[in-house]
Each structure stands twice: as structure tokens, then as C-alpha cells.
Amino acid sequence: MNKVPMTVVGEARLRKELEQLKSEARPRVIAAIAEAREHGDLKENAEYHAAREQQGFIEGRIQEIEGKLGSAQVIDVTKLPRTGKVIFGVTVELINLDTDEQVRYRIVGEDEADIKSGLISVTSPIARALIGKEEGDVVVVKTPGGNVEYEIGGVQHL
């Protein structure tokens, strides 16, 4: 089984969601199914069918999260030596050499990625171009709009 990289924050978020699904959502949908059963004929009972469908989604998500946590390789970047190299979990400050615009991204696992929050997936084109490079290096990122050159301004282990 392939190990999937995940940050400590990402693991905690998934564990919290799993706990919420098991302790709140699952019992709530079970109660809804029981209540809908009391209404009689199940063939024409829309509440029953909706509750069963919701139960399927909840159970599917529980299995998905358990699978991800089971194959997760949790990496705590704060405990790794600071080498100035871009690795999984670090926060990278980039300077666009064409526009002088500065951006800041944290390289995270696929499930944690949220570009609006500055979290990019380790499998994204930007992250793949950055991994293994060092502060001061110039990196060319292939984007749909053409190649973009970035200089690595800083690497932080946050």
C-alpha cells in the first residue's frame, strides 16, 4: 500500500471529521431512519429513502477517511532539520520574476490543499517544480498560460 503524505494539521482535521461523523452524524441519521420507519409504508416514504441515502454518504465518507488515515504518512516539518531545501510541509515564499509579485504557499497533502488559503498539493505543478530546490533558486513552472519563473525567496518550517 502506498503511503500518502499528510501534515500534522491535516491528520488532526481528518480525525476530527471522523469523530464528528461517528459520534454525531451517524446516530442522527439512525434516529431519522427509525422515525421514518414509524410512519408506515417504506416504499412510498420519502423521509426514509432520504435518510437511507444520507446514511450511505456518511458511511462512505467514514470508510474514505479511515482509508486515508490508514495509509497516511504524517510528517511534522517542525521536527525536521532546516536545510533551506523545499520539502513536503514547508512554507515557501516565491517571487514572480515577471511581475515581482510575491506569493506564499505551504506544500501539503492532496486532501489538505486549498489554494485560497495558500495550501498547495504536493502533486500540483508548482509543488513538483519546487521540491528539492533551495532558497535563491529560480524555478520554471509550466502553467496553462505558459511558463512562469519564480525565485524561491524563503523556506520556512512552520
Coordinates of C-alpha atoms in Angstrom, one line a residue:
M1 CA 0.0 0.0 0.0
N2 CA 1.3 3.4 -0.9
K3 CA 1.9 5.9 1.9
V4 CA 0.2 9.2 1.4
P5 CA 2.0 12.3 2.9
M6 CA 0.0 14.4 5.3
T7 CA 0.8 17.2 7.7
V8 CA 0.0 17.0 11.4
V9 CA -2.7 19.6 10.9
G10 CA -4.3 17.6 8.1
E11 CA -4.3 14.4 10.1
A12 CA -5.9 16.2 13.1
R13 CA -8.6 17.7 10.8
L14 CA -9.4 14.3 9.3
R15 CA -9.6 12.7 12.8
K16 CA -11.9 15.4 14.0
E17 CA -14.2 15.0 11.0
L18 CA -14.2 11.2 11.5
E19 CA -15.1 11.6 15.2
Q20 CA -17.9 14.0 14.3
L21 CA -19.3 11.6 11.7
K22 CA -19.2 8.7 14.1
S23 CA -20.5 10.4 17.2
E24 CA -23.0 12.9 15.8
A25 CA -23.9 12.4 12.2
R26 CA -24.3 8.6 12.3
P27 CA -26.5 8.5 15.4
R28 CA -28.6 11.4 14.0
V29 CA -29.3 9.5 10.7
I30 CA -30.0 6.3 12.5
A31 CA -32.6 8.1 14.6
A32 CA -34.1 9.7 11.4
I33 CA -34.4 6.2 9.8
A34 CA -36.1 4.8 12.9
E35 CA -38.5 7.8 13.0
A36 CA -39.3 7.4 9.3
R37 CA -40.0 3.6 9.8
E38 CA -42.7 4.5 12.3
H39 CA -44.5 6.4 9.6
G40 CA -45.5 3.2 7.9
D41 CA -45.1 2.0 4.3
L42 CA -41.4 2.2 3.4
K43 CA -42.0 2.0 -0.4
E44 CA -43.5 5.5 -0.6
N45 CA -41.8 7.0 2.4
A46 CA -39.6 9.8 1.1
E47 CA -38.2 10.6 4.6
Y48 CA -37.0 7.0 4.9
H49 CA -35.3 7.0 1.5
A50 CA -33.6 10.3 2.1
A51 CA -32.3 9.2 5.5
R52 CA -31.0 5.9 4.0
E53 CA -29.3 7.9 1.2
Q54 CA -27.7 10.2 3.8
Q55 CA -26.6 7.1 5.8
G56 CA -24.9 5.8 2.7
F57 CA -23.0 9.1 2.2
I58 CA -21.9 9.1 5.9
E59 CA -20.7 5.5 5.9
G60 CA -18.9 6.1 2.6
R61 CA -17.1 9.2 4.0
I62 CA -16.2 7.3 7.2
Q63 CA -14.6 4.5 5.1
E64 CA -12.8 7.0 2.9
I65 CA -11.3 8.9 5.9
E66 CA -10.3 5.6 7.7
G67 CA -8.6 4.5 4.5
K68 CA -6.7 7.8 4.2
L69 CA -5.7 7.8 7.8
G70 CA -4.6 4.1 7.5
S71 CA -2.3 4.9 4.6
A72 CA -1.1 8.3 5.8
Q73 CA 2.5 9.1 6.5
V74 CA 2.2 12.0 8.9
I75 CA 5.2 14.4 8.5
D76 CA 5.9 17.0 11.2
V77 CA 8.1 19.5 9.3
T78 CA 8.9 21.4 12.5
K79 CA 10.9 18.4 13.7
L80 CA 13.0 18.1 10.5
P81 CA 16.4 19.9 10.1
R82 CA 16.2 23.3 8.4
T83 CA 18.3 22.9 5.3
G84 CA 16.8 25.7 3.1
K85 CA 15.6 23.0 0.8
V86 CA 11.9 22.8 -0.3
I87 CA 10.4 19.6 1.1
F88 CA 6.9 18.4 1.9
G89 CA 5.2 20.5 4.6
V90 CA 7.4 23.7 4.3
T91 CA 6.1 27.2 3.6
V92 CA 7.7 28.7 0.5
E93 CA 7.9 32.3 -0.3
L94 CA 8.0 32.8 -4.1
I95 CA 8.7 35.9 -6.2
N96 CA 7.3 36.0 -9.7
L97 CA 10.3 37.2 -11.8
D98 CA 8.0 38.8 -14.5
T99 CA 5.7 40.8 -12.2
D100 CA 7.7 41.0 -8.9
E101 CA 4.5 39.6 -7.2
Q102 CA 5.2 37.7 -4.0
V103 CA 3.2 34.6 -3.1
R104 CA 3.4 32.3 -0.1
Y105 CA 2.4 28.6 -0.3
R106 CA 2.6 25.7 2.1
I107 CA 3.1 22.3 0.5
V108 CA 0.6 19.8 1.9
G109 CA -1.1 16.5 1.1
E110 CA -3.8 16.3 -1.6
D111 CA -6.7 16.3 0.8
E112 CA -5.5 19.4 2.6
A113 CA -4.9 21.6 -0.5
D114 CA -6.8 24.9 -0.6
I115 CA -5.3 27.5 -2.9
K116 CA -7.3 30.3 -1.4
S117 CA -5.6 29.6 2.0
G118 CA -2.2 29.2 0.4
L119 CA -2.1 25.4 0.7
I120 CA -1.0 23.6 -2.4
S121 CA -1.0 19.9 -3.0
V122 CA 2.4 18.1 -3.2
T123 CA 1.2 16.8 -6.6
S124 CA 0.5 20.2 -8.1
P125 CA 2.7 21.5 -10.9
I126 CA 4.1 24.3 -8.6
A127 CA 5.0 22.0 -5.8
R128 CA 6.5 19.4 -8.1
A129 CA 8.7 22.1 -9.6
L130 CA 9.7 23.4 -6.1
I131 CA 10.5 20.1 -4.3
G132 CA 14.3 19.6 -3.9
K133 CA 15.2 23.2 -4.8
E134 CA 16.8 25.7 -2.3
E135 CA 16.4 29.3 -1.3
G136 CA 17.6 31.6 -4.1
D137 CA 16.9 29.1 -6.9
V138 CA 14.9 30.1 -9.9
V139 CA 12.2 27.6 -10.8
V140 CA 10.2 27.4 -14.0
V141 CA 6.6 26.3 -13.5
K142 CA 4.6 25.1 -16.5
T143 CA 1.1 26.6 -16.4
P144 CA -1.8 26.5 -18.9
G145 CA -1.0 30.2 -19.6
G146 CA 2.7 29.4 -20.3
N147 CA 5.9 29.1 -18.3
V148 CA 6.2 31.2 -15.2
E149 CA 9.6 31.9 -13.5
Y150 CA 9.7 32.1 -9.7
E151 CA 12.6 32.8 -7.4
I152 CA 12.5 31.0 -4.1
G153 CA 12.6 33.8 -1.6
G154 CA 12.4 31.8 1.6
V155 CA 11.7 28.3 3.0
Q156 CA 10.1 28.1 6.5
H157 CA 9.4 25.1 8.7
L158 CA 6.2 26.3 10.3

